Coordinates of C-alpha atoms and ligand atoms in Angstrom, one line a residue:
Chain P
X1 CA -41.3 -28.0 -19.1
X2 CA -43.1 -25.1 -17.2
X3 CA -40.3 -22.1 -18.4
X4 CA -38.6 -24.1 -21.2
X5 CA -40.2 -21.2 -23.3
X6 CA -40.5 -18.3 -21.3
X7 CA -37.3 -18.1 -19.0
X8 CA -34.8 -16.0 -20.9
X9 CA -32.9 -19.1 -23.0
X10 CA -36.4 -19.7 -23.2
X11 CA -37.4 -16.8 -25.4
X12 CA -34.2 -17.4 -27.3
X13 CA -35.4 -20.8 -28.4
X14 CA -38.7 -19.6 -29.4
X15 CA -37.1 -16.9 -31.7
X16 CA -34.5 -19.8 -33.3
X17 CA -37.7 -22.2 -33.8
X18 CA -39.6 -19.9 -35.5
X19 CA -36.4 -18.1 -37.1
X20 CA -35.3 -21.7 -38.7
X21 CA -39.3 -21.9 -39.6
X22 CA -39.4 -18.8 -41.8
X23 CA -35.8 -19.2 -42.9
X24 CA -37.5 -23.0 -44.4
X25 CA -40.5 -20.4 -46.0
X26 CA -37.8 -18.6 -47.6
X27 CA -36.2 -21.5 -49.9
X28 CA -39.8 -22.4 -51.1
X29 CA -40.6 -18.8 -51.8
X30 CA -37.5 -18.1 -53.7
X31 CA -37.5 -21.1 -55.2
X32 CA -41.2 -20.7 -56.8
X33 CA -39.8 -17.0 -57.6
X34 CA -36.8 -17.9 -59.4
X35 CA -39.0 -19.8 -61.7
X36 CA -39.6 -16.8 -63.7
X37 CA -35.7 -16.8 -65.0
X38 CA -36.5 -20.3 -66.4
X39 CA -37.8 -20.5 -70.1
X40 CA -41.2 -21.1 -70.1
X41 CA -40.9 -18.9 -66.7
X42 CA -44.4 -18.1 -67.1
X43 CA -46.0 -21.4 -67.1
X44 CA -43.7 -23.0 -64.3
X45 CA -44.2 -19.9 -62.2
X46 CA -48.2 -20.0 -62.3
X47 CA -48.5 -23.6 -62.1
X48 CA -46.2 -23.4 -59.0
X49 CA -48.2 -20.6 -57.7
X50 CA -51.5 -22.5 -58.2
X51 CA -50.4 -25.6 -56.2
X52 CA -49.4 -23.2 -53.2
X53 CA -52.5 -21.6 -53.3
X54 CA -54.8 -24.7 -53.2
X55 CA -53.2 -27.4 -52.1
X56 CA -55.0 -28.4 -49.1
X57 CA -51.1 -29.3 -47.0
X58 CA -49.7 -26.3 -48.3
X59 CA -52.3 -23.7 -47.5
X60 CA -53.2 -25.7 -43.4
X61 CA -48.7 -24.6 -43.5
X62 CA -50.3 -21.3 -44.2
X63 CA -51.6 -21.3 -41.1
X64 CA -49.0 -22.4 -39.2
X65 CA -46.9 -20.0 -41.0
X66 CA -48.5 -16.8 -40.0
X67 CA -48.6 -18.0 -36.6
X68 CA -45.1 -18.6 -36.5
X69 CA -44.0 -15.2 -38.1
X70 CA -46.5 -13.6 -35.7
X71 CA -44.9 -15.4 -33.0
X72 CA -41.7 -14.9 -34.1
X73 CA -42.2 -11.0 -34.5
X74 CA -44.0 -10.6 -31.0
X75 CA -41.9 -11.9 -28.9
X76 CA -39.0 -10.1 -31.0
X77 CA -40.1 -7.1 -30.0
X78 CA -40.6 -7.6 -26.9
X79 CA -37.4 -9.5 -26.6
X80 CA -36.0 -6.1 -27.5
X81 CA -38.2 -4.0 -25.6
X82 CA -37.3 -6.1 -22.3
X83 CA -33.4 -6.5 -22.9
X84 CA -33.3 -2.5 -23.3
X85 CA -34.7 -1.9 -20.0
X86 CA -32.1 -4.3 -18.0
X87 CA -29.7 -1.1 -18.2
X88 CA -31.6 1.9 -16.7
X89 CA -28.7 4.0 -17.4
X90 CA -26.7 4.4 -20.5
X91 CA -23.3 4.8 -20.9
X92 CA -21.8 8.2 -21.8
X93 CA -19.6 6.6 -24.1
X94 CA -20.9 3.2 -25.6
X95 CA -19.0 0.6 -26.7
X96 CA -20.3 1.0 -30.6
X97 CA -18.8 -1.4 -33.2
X98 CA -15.4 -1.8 -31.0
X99 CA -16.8 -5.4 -29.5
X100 CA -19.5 -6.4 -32.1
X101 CA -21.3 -5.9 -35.2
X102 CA -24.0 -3.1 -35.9
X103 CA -26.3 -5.6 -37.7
X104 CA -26.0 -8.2 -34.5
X105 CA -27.1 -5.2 -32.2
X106 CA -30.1 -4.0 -34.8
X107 CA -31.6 -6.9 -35.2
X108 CA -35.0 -5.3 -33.5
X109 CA -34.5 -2.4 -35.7
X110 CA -34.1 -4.7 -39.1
X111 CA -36.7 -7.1 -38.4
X112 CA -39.1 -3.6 -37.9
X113 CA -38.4 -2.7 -41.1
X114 CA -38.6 -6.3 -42.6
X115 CA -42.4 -6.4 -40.8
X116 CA -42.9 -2.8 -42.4
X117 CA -41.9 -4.5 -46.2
X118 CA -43.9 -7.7 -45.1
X119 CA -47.3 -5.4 -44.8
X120 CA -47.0 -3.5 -48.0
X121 CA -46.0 -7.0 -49.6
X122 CA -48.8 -9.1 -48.7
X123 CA -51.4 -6.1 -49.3
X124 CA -49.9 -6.5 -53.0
X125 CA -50.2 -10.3 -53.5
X126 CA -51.4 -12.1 -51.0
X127 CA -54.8 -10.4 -49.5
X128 CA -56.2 -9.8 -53.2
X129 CA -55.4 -13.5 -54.4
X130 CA -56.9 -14.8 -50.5
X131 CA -60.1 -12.4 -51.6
X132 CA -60.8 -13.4 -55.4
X133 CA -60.4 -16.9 -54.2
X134 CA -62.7 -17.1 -51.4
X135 CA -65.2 -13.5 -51.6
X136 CA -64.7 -12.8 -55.5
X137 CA -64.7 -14.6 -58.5
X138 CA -63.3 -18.2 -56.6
X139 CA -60.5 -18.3 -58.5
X140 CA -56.9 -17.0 -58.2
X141 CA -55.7 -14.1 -59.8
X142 CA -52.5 -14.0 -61.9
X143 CA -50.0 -13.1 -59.9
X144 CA -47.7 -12.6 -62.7
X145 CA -49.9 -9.9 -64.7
X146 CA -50.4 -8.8 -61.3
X147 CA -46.7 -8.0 -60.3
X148 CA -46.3 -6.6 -64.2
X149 CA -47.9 -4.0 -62.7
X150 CA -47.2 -3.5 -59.2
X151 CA -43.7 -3.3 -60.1
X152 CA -44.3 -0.6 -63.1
X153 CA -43.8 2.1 -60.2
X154 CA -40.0 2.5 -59.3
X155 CA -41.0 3.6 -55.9
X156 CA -42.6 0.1 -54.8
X157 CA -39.7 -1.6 -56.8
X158 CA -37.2 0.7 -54.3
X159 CA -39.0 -0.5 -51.2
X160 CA -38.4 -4.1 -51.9
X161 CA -35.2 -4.1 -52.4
X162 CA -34.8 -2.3 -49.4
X163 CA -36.7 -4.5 -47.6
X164 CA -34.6 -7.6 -49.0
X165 CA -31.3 -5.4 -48.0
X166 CA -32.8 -5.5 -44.8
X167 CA -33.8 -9.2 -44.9
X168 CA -30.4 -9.8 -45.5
X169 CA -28.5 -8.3 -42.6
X170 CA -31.1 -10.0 -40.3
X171 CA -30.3 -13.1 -42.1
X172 CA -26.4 -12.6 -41.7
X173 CA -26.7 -12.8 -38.0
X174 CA -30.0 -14.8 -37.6
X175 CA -28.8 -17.8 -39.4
X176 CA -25.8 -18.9 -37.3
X177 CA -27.3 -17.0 -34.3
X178 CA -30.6 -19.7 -34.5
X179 CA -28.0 -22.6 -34.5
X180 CA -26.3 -21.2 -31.5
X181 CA -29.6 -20.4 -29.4
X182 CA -30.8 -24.3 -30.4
X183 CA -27.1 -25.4 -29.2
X184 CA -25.7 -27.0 -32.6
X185 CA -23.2 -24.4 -33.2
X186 CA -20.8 -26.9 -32.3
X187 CA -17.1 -26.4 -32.9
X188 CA -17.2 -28.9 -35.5
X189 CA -19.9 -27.3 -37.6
X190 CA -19.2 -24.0 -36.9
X191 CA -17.7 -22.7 -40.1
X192 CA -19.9 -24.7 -41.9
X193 CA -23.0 -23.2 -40.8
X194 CA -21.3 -19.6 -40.3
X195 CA -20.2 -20.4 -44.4
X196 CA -24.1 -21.4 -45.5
X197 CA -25.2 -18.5 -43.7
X198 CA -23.5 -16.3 -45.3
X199 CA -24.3 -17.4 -48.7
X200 CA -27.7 -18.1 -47.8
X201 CA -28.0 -14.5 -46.6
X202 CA -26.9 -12.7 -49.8
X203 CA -28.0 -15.7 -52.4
X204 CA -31.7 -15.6 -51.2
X205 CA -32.5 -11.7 -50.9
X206 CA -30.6 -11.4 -54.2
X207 CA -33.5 -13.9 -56.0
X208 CA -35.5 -11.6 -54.3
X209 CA -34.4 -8.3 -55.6
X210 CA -33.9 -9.5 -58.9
X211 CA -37.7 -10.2 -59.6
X212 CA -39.5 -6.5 -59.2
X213 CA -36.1 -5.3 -60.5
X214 CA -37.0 -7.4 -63.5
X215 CA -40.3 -6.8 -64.0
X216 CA -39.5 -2.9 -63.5
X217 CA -37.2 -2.8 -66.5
X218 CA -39.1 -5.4 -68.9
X219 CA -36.9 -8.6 -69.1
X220 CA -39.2 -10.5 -68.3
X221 CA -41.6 -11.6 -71.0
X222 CA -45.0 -9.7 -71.1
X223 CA -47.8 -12.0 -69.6
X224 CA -49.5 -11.5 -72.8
X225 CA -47.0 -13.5 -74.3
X226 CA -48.4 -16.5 -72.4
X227 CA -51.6 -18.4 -73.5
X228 CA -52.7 -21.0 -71.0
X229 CA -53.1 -24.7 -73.1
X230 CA -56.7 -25.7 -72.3
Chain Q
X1 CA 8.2 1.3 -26.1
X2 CA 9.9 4.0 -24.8
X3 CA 8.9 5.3 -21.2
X4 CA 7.1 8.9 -21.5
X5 CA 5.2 10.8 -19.6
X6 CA 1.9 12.4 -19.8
X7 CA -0.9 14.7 -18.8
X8 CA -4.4 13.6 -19.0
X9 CA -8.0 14.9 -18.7
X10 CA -10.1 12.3 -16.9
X11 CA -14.1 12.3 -16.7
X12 CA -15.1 10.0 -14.1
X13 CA -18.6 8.8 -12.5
X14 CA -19.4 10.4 -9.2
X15 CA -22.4 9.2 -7.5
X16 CA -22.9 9.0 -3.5
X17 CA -25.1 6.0 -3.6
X18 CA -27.8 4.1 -5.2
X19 CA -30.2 6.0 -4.2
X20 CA -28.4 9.4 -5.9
X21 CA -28.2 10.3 -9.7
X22 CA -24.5 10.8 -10.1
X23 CA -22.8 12.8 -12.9
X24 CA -19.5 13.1 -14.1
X25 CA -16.3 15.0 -13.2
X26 CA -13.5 16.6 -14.4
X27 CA -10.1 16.2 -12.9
X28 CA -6.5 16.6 -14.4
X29 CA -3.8 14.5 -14.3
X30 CA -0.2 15.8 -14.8
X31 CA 3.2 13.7 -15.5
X32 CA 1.9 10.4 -15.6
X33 CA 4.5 7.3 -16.2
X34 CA 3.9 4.9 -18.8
X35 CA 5.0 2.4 -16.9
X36 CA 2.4 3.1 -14.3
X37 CA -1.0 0.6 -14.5
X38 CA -3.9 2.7 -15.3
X39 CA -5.0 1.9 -11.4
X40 CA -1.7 3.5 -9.9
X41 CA -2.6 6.6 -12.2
X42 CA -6.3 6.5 -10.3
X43 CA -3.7 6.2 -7.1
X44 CA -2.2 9.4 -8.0
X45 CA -5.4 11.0 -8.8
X46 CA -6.8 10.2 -5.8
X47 CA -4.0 11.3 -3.6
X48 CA -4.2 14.5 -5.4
X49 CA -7.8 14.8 -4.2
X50 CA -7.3 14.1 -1.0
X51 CA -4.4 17.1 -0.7
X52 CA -7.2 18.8 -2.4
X53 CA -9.4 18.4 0.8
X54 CA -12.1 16.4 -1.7
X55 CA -13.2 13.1 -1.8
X56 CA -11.6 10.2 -3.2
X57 CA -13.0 8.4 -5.9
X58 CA -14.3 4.9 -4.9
X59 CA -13.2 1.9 -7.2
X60 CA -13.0 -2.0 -6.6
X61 CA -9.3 -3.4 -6.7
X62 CA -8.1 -6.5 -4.8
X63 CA -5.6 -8.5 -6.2
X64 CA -4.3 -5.8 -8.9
X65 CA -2.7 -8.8 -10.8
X66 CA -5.6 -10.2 -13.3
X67 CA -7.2 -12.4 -11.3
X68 CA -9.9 -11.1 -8.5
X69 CA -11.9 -9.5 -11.2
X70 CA -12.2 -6.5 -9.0
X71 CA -11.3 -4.1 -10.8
X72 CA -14.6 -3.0 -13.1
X73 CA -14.0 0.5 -15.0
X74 CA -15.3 0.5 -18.1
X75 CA -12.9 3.3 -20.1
X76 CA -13.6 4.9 -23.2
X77 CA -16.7 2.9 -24.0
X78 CA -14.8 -0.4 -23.3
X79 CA -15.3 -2.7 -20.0
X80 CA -11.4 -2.9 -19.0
X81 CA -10.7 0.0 -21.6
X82 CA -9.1 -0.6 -24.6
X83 CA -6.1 -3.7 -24.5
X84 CA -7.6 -7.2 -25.6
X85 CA -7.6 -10.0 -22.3
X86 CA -6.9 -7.3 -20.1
X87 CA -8.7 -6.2 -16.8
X88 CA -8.2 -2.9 -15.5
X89 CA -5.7 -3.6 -13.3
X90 CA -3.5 -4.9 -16.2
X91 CA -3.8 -2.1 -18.4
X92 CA -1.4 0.4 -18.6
X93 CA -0.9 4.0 -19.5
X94 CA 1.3 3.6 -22.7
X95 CA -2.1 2.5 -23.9
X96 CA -2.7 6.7 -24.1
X97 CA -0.5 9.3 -24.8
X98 CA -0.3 13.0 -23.6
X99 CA -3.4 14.9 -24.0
X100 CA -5.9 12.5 -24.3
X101 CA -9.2 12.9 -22.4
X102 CA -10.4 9.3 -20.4
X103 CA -14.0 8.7 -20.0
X104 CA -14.3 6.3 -16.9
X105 CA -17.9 4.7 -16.0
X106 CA -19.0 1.9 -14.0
X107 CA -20.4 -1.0 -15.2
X108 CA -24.0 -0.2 -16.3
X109 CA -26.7 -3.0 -15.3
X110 CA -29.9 -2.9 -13.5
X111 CA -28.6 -6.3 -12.2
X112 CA -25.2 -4.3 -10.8
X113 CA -26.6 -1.5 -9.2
X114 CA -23.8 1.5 -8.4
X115 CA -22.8 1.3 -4.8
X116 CA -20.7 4.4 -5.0
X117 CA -18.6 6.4 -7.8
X118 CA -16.9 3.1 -10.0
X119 CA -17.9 0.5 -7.6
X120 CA -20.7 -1.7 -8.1
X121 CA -22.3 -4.6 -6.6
X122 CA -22.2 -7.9 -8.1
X123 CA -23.9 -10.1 -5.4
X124 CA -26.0 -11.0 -8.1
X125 CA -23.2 -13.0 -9.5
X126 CA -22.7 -15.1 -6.4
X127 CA -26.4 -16.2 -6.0
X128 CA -26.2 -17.1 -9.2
X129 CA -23.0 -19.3 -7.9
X130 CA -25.2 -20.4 -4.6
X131 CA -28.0 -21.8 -6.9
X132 CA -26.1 -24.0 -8.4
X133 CA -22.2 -23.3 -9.4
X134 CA -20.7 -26.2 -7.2
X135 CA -20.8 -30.0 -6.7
X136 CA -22.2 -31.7 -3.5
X137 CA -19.5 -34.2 -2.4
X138 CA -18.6 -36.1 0.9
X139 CA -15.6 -35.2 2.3
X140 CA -12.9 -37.1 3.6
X141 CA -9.8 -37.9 2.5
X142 CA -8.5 -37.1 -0.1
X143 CA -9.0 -39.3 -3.4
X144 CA -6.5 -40.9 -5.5
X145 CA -5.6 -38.7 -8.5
X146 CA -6.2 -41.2 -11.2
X147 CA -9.5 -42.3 -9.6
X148 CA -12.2 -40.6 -12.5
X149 CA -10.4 -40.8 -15.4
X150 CA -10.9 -37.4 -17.7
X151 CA -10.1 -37.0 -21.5
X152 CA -7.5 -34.5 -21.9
X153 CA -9.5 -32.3 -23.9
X154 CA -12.5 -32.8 -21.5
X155 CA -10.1 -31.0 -19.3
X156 CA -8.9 -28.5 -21.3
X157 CA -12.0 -26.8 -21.9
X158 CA -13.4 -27.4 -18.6
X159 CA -10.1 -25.6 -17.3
X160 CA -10.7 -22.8 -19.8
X161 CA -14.2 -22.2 -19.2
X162 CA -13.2 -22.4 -14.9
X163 CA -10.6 -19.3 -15.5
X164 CA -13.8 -17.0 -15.7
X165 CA -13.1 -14.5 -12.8
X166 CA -16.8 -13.0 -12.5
X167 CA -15.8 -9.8 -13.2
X168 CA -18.8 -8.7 -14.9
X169 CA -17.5 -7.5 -18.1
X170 CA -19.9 -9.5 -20.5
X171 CA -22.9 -8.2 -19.0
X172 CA -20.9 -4.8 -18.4
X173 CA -20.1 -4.6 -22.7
X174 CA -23.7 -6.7 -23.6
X175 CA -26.3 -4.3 -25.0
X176 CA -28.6 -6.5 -23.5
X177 CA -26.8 -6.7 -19.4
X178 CA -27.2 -10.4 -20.3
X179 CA -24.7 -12.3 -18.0
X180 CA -24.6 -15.6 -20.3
X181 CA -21.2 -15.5 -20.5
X182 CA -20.2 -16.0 -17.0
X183 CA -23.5 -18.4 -16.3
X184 CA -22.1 -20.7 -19.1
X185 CA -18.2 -20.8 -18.3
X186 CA -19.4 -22.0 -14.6
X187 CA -22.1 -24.5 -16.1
X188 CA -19.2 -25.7 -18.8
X189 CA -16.9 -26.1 -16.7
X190 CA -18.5 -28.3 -14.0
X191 CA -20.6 -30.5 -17.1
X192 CA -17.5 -31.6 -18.7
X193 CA -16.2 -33.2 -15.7
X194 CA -17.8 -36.4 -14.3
X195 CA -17.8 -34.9 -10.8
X196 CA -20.4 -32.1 -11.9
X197 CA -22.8 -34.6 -14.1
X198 CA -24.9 -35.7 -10.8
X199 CA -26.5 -32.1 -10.6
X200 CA -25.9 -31.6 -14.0
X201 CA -29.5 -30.8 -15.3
X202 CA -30.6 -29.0 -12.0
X203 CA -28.2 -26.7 -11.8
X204 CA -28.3 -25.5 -15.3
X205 CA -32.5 -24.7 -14.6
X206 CA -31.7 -23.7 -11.2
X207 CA -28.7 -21.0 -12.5
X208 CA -30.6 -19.9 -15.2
X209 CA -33.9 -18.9 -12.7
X210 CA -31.8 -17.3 -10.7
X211 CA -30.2 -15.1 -13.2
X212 CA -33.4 -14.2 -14.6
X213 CA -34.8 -13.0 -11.3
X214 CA -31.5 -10.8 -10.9
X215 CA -32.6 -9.0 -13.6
X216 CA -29.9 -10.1 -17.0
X217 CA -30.9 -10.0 -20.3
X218 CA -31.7 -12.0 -23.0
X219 CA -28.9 -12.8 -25.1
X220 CA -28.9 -12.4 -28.6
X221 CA -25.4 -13.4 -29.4
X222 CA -23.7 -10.2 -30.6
X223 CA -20.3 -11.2 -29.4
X224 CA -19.5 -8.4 -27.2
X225 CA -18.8 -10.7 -24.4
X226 CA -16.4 -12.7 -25.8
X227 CA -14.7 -9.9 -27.2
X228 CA -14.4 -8.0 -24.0
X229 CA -13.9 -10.9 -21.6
X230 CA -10.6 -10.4 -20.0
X231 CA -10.4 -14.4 -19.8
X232 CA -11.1 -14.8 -23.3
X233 CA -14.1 -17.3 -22.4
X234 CA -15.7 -18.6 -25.5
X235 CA -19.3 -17.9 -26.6
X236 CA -18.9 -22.1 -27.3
X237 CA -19.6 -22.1 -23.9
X238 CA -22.9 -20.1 -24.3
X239 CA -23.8 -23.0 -27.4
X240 CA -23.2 -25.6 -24.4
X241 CA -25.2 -23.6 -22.0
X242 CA -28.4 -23.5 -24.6
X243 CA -28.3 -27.2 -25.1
X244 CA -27.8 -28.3 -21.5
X245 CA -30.5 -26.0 -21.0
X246 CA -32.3 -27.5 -23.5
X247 CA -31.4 -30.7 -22.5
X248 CA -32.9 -30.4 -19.0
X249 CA -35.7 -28.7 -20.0
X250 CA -37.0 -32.2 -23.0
X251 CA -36.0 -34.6 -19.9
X252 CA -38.6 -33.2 -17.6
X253 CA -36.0 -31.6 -15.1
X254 CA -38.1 -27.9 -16.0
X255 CA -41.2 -29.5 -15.1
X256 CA -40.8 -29.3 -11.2
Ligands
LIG301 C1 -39.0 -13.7 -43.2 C2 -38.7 -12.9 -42.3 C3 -37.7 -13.3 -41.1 C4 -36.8 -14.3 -41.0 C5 -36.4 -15.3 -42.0 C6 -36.2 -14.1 -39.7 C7 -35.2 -14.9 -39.2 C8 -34.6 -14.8 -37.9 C9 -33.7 -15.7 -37.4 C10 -33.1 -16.9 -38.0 C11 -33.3 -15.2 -36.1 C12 -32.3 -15.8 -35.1 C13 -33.0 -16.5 -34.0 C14 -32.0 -16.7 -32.9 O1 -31.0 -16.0 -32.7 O2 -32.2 -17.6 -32.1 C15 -34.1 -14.0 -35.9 C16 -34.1 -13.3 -34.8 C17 -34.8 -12.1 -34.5 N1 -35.8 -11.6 -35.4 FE1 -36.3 -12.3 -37.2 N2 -36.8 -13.1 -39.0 C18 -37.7 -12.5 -39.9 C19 -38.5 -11.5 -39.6 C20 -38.6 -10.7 -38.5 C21 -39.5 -9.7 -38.2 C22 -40.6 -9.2 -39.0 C23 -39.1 -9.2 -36.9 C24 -39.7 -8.1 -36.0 C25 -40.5 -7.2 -36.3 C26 -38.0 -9.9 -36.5 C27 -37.3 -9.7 -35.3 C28 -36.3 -10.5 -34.8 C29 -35.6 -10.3 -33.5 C30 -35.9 -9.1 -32.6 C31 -34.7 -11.3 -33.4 C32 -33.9 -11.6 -32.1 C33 -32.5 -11.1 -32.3 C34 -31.5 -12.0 -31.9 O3 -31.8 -12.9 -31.1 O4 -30.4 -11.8 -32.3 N3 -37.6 -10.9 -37.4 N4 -34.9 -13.8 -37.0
LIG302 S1 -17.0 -14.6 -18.6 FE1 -15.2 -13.3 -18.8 S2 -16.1 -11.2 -18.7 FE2 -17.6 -12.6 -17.9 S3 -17.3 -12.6 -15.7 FE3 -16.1 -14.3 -16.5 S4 -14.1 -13.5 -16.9 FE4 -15.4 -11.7 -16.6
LIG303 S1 -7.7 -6.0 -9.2 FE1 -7.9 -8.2 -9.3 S2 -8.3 -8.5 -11.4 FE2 -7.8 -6.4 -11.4

C-alpha cells in the first residue's frame, strides 16, 4: 500500500476520490438551491438550510469535506506544478488544440479560478453563518435575506457566474476523467458516463447561475414576504 | 493526387549534445517530389549539406516502413507531423505544398533527453520494459498451439495493445511527458493473456516505479496520446492500467 497514493497513478487516484467527493457535495448543494424555484421556495430553502447547518452527520461531513476540497486542491496544484517541469524545454511550435481539448489541458488553470470563486463565496455565506452560530448570537442567520443582498451588486452576481462557467468546463473533463483514473471507464459504460457528464456538467452550474441571477433581477419573492409559523 | 513538386523552407533543431542549448536553423529545400517520404526529403537536405561542407542533421530512422518507431520528428507542432496513424517515416510530402515553412523538433521530455539535433534517447522506455514488460517461462519445446485456450476478443485487444512500437509519441504530444500510453499497451497486452497473469500485479507496480523514477508525468487524460499515437493504441488501455494498478495496490502487492 506504501505508494498506492503517492506514485504518479497514485496522485491520479487521490484527485478522482476527492473529485467524485465534491462532485457528490455538488448534487446536495444544488439541490437545497434549486429549492428556491419551488413555491413556498422560501420555507423549503431555510428549513433545508437549517438541517445542514445543525445536523450533527451533516456538519462532522463538513469536516471531511473541507479536507477533501483542501486535499483535492493541493495536490492539484501541485499535480500541475510537477507535470510542467517533466519538459524542461518547450516546443517552438506546440501542438495546441490539434490533439486535445483546451479545457482537458486547463484544468490547473480552471480549478484556480474555481478556488478563487470558492473564497469570495464562502466569505459571503458560510464564515458569517459559522460566526453568528458559534461567536454571535448562536443562531443562524438567514441566508436567504442574506443573498437578497449580496446579490443586489451586479458585479458579485458577474463573478459567480463566472465562476460556475468555470465550474463547468472543469466538470466536462473531470467527470468522465475521475471514472477513467478509478478504472470504470469501461467500454461498456463509456458513453454512458461520458453522456451523464455532460449533462451533469451544464445542468448543475446552470442551477447555480440561475440563483444570484435571480435574486439580482427580483424574481424571487422578497424575504419579507415570508413569516416564519411559530 | 497528382505528383508535384515543391520548394520548402525548413526550421530544424540543431543541438551538439545534451550538455549544449541548441537552436534552430534555417535551410531550403528546392524541387521536392510528392511522392518522396518526408525522410527522403531530410535525405536530400542532408546531402545538400554535406556538398555544402556542413554537418548533417542527425535523426533516428531504422526500418523506414512504420514499424521500428525510430523515426521521432515532431513537425509543425505534431509528433509524426500532421497525417493521422502515421510515423514519420510514413508521411509524405503531398502532405505540404510549395512554399510552406516546416518546423522540425525533437521530442521534448526530460525523460528523452536530446542526444544530438532530432535524435533522442529513449532508454527510459526499455527499463521500463526490463522491470516488468515480459513473462518468465521455461523453455523447451515448443507447446501445442491449442494448449491455453484464449477468447477471441481476449486476443484481439491484447494483439492491439502489443502493436505499440515505443516510439515515444504520447509522451512526445502529452502536456504532461506522461508515458501512460505506452506503459499501458505493454501492461494490456500481457494481462489479457493467461501466460502474463502469474506476474500480473508485480509488474504493473514494478513498471509504474520505474517510469516514475525516469522522470514521466502524471497523466490527466487529455487525449493527446491516443490522438497522436501512430498505432492508434487506445486510452481503454490506460482505464486498464489504473485498475490493475489499483488492483495490485488493495491486494497488498504495493505493500512490499
Ligand atoms: C467544487 C469544486 C470542484 C470539483 C467538483 C472538482 C472536480 C474534479 C474532478 C471530478 C476531477 C477529475 C479527477 C480525475 O481526473 O481523476 C478534477 C481534477 C482536477 N481538479 Fe478539480 N474540482 C473542483 C475544484 C478544484 C479546485 C478548487 C482546484 C484547484 C485549485 C482543482 C484542480 C484540479 C486539478 C488540477 C485536477 C487534475 C486535472 C486532471 O487530472 O485532469 N479542482 N476535479
Ligand atoms: S503507445 Fe503509440 S505513441 Fe506511444 S510508444 Fe506506443 S506506438 Fe508510440
Ligand atoms: S523508421 Fe521505423 S517506424 Fe519510421
Amino acid at each position: 500500500m506504501k505508494k498506492i497514493f503517492t506514485s504518479s497513478i497514485g496522485k491520479k487516484l487521490v484527485m478522482g476520490f476527492t473529485g467524485v467527493f465534491l462532485i457528490s457535495f455538488l448534487i446536495v448543494h444544488c439541490y437545497i438551491n434549486a429549492l428556491v424555484f419551488l413555491p413556498n421556495g422560501i420555507e423549503k430553502y431555510l428549513a433545508a438550510g437549517h438541517f445542514m447547518g445543525t445536523n450533527f452527520i451533516v456538519r462532522t461531513m463538513e469536516v471531511g469535506l473541507m479536507a477533501g476540497i483542501i486535499l483535492h486542491i493541493v495536490q492539484g496544484l501541485m499535480l500541475t506544478v510537477q507535470n510542467r517541469s517533466k519538459r524542461p524545454v518547450a516546443y517552438n511550435v506546440a501542438p495546441g488544440n490539434k490533439s486535445s481539448k483546451w479545457y482537458s489541458r486547463s484544468m490547473g488553470l480552471l480549478g484556480t479560478l474555481i478556488l478563487l470563486f470558492l473564497v469570495l463565496h464562502l466569505t459571503h455565506f458560510w464564515m458569517p453563518n459559522r460566526y453568528e452560530q458559534h461567536f454571535g448570537t448562536g443562531h443562524e442567520i438567514n441566508l436567504y435575506e442574506k443573498m437578497e443582498l449580496v446579490f443586489q451588486n451586479p458585479w458579485i452576481v458577474l463573478v459567480y457566474v463566472l465562476g460556475c462557467i468555470s465550474l463547468a468546463w472543469h466538470l466536462i473533463h473531470g467527470f468522465w476523467s475521475a471514472f477513467q483514473t478509478l478504472g470504470l471507464y469501461t467500454p461498456k459504460y463509456a458513453a454512458l458516463i461520458k453522456g451523464i457528464g455532460m449533462a451533469f456538467s451544464i445542468i448543475v452550474p446552470l442551477i447555480f447561475i440561475a440563483m444570484p441571477v435571480a435574486f439580482h433581477f427580483g424574481w424571487l419573492p422578497p424575504s419579507s414576504s415570508y413569516v416564519p409559523a411559530h | 493526387m497528382e505528383h508535384y513538386n515543391m520548394n520548402l523552407t525548413l526550421k530544424v533543431w540543431r543541438q551538439q549534445n545534451a550538455q549544449v542549448q541548441g537552436s534552430f536553423e534555417t535551410y531550403q529545400v528546392k524541387e521536392i517530389s510528392s511522392e518522396m517520404s518526408f525522410l527522403e526529403m531530410f535525405d536530400v537536405l542532408n546531402e545538400q549539406l554535406i556538398h555544402e561542407g556542413k554537418e548533417p542533421i542527425t535523426f533516428d530512422h531504422d526500418c523506414r516502413e512504420g514499424i521500428c518507431g525510430a523515426c521521432s520528428m515532431h513537425i509543425n507542432g505534431q509528433a509524426h507531423g500532421p497525417w493521422a496513424e502515421t510515423t514519420t517515416c510514413q508521411l509524405h510530402m503531398r502532405a505540404f505544398k510549395d512554399g510552406d515553412t516546416i518546423v522540425v523538433e525533437p521530442w521534448r521530455a526530460g525523460a528523452f533527453p536530446v542526444i544530438k539535433d532530432l535524435m533522442v534517447d529513449r532508454s527510459s522506455f526499455d527499463r521500463i520494459i526490463q522491470a516488468g514488460g515480459y513473462i518468465s517461462v521455461n523453455t523447451g519445446n515448443a507447446q501445442d498451439a491449442n494448449n491455453l485456450p484464449i477468447a477471441k476478443d481476449k486476443a484481439d485487444e491484447s494483439f492491439a495493445a502489443a502493436t505499440c512500437i515505443g516510439c515515444g509519441a504520447c509522451v512526445a504530444s502529452c502536456k504532461n511527458s506522461s508515458a501512460m500510453l505506452f506503459l499501458s499497451a505493454k501492461v494490456s497486452h500481457l494481462a489479457l493473456l493467461p501466460q502474463g497473469e502469474a506476474e500480473r500485479a508485480t509488474r504493473v507496480v514494478n513498471m509504474v516505479d520505474q517510469m516514475d523514477k525516469e522522470g514521466f508525468g502524471s497523466c490527466t487524460n487529455t487525449g493527446a496520446c491516443e490522438a497522436e499515437c501512430p498505432k492508434g493504441i487506445s486510452i481503454m488501455n490506460i482505464r486498464r492500467l489504473n485498475s490493475e494498478y489499483i488492483k495490485a495496490g488493495f491486494t497488498g502487492t504495493l505493500a512490499k
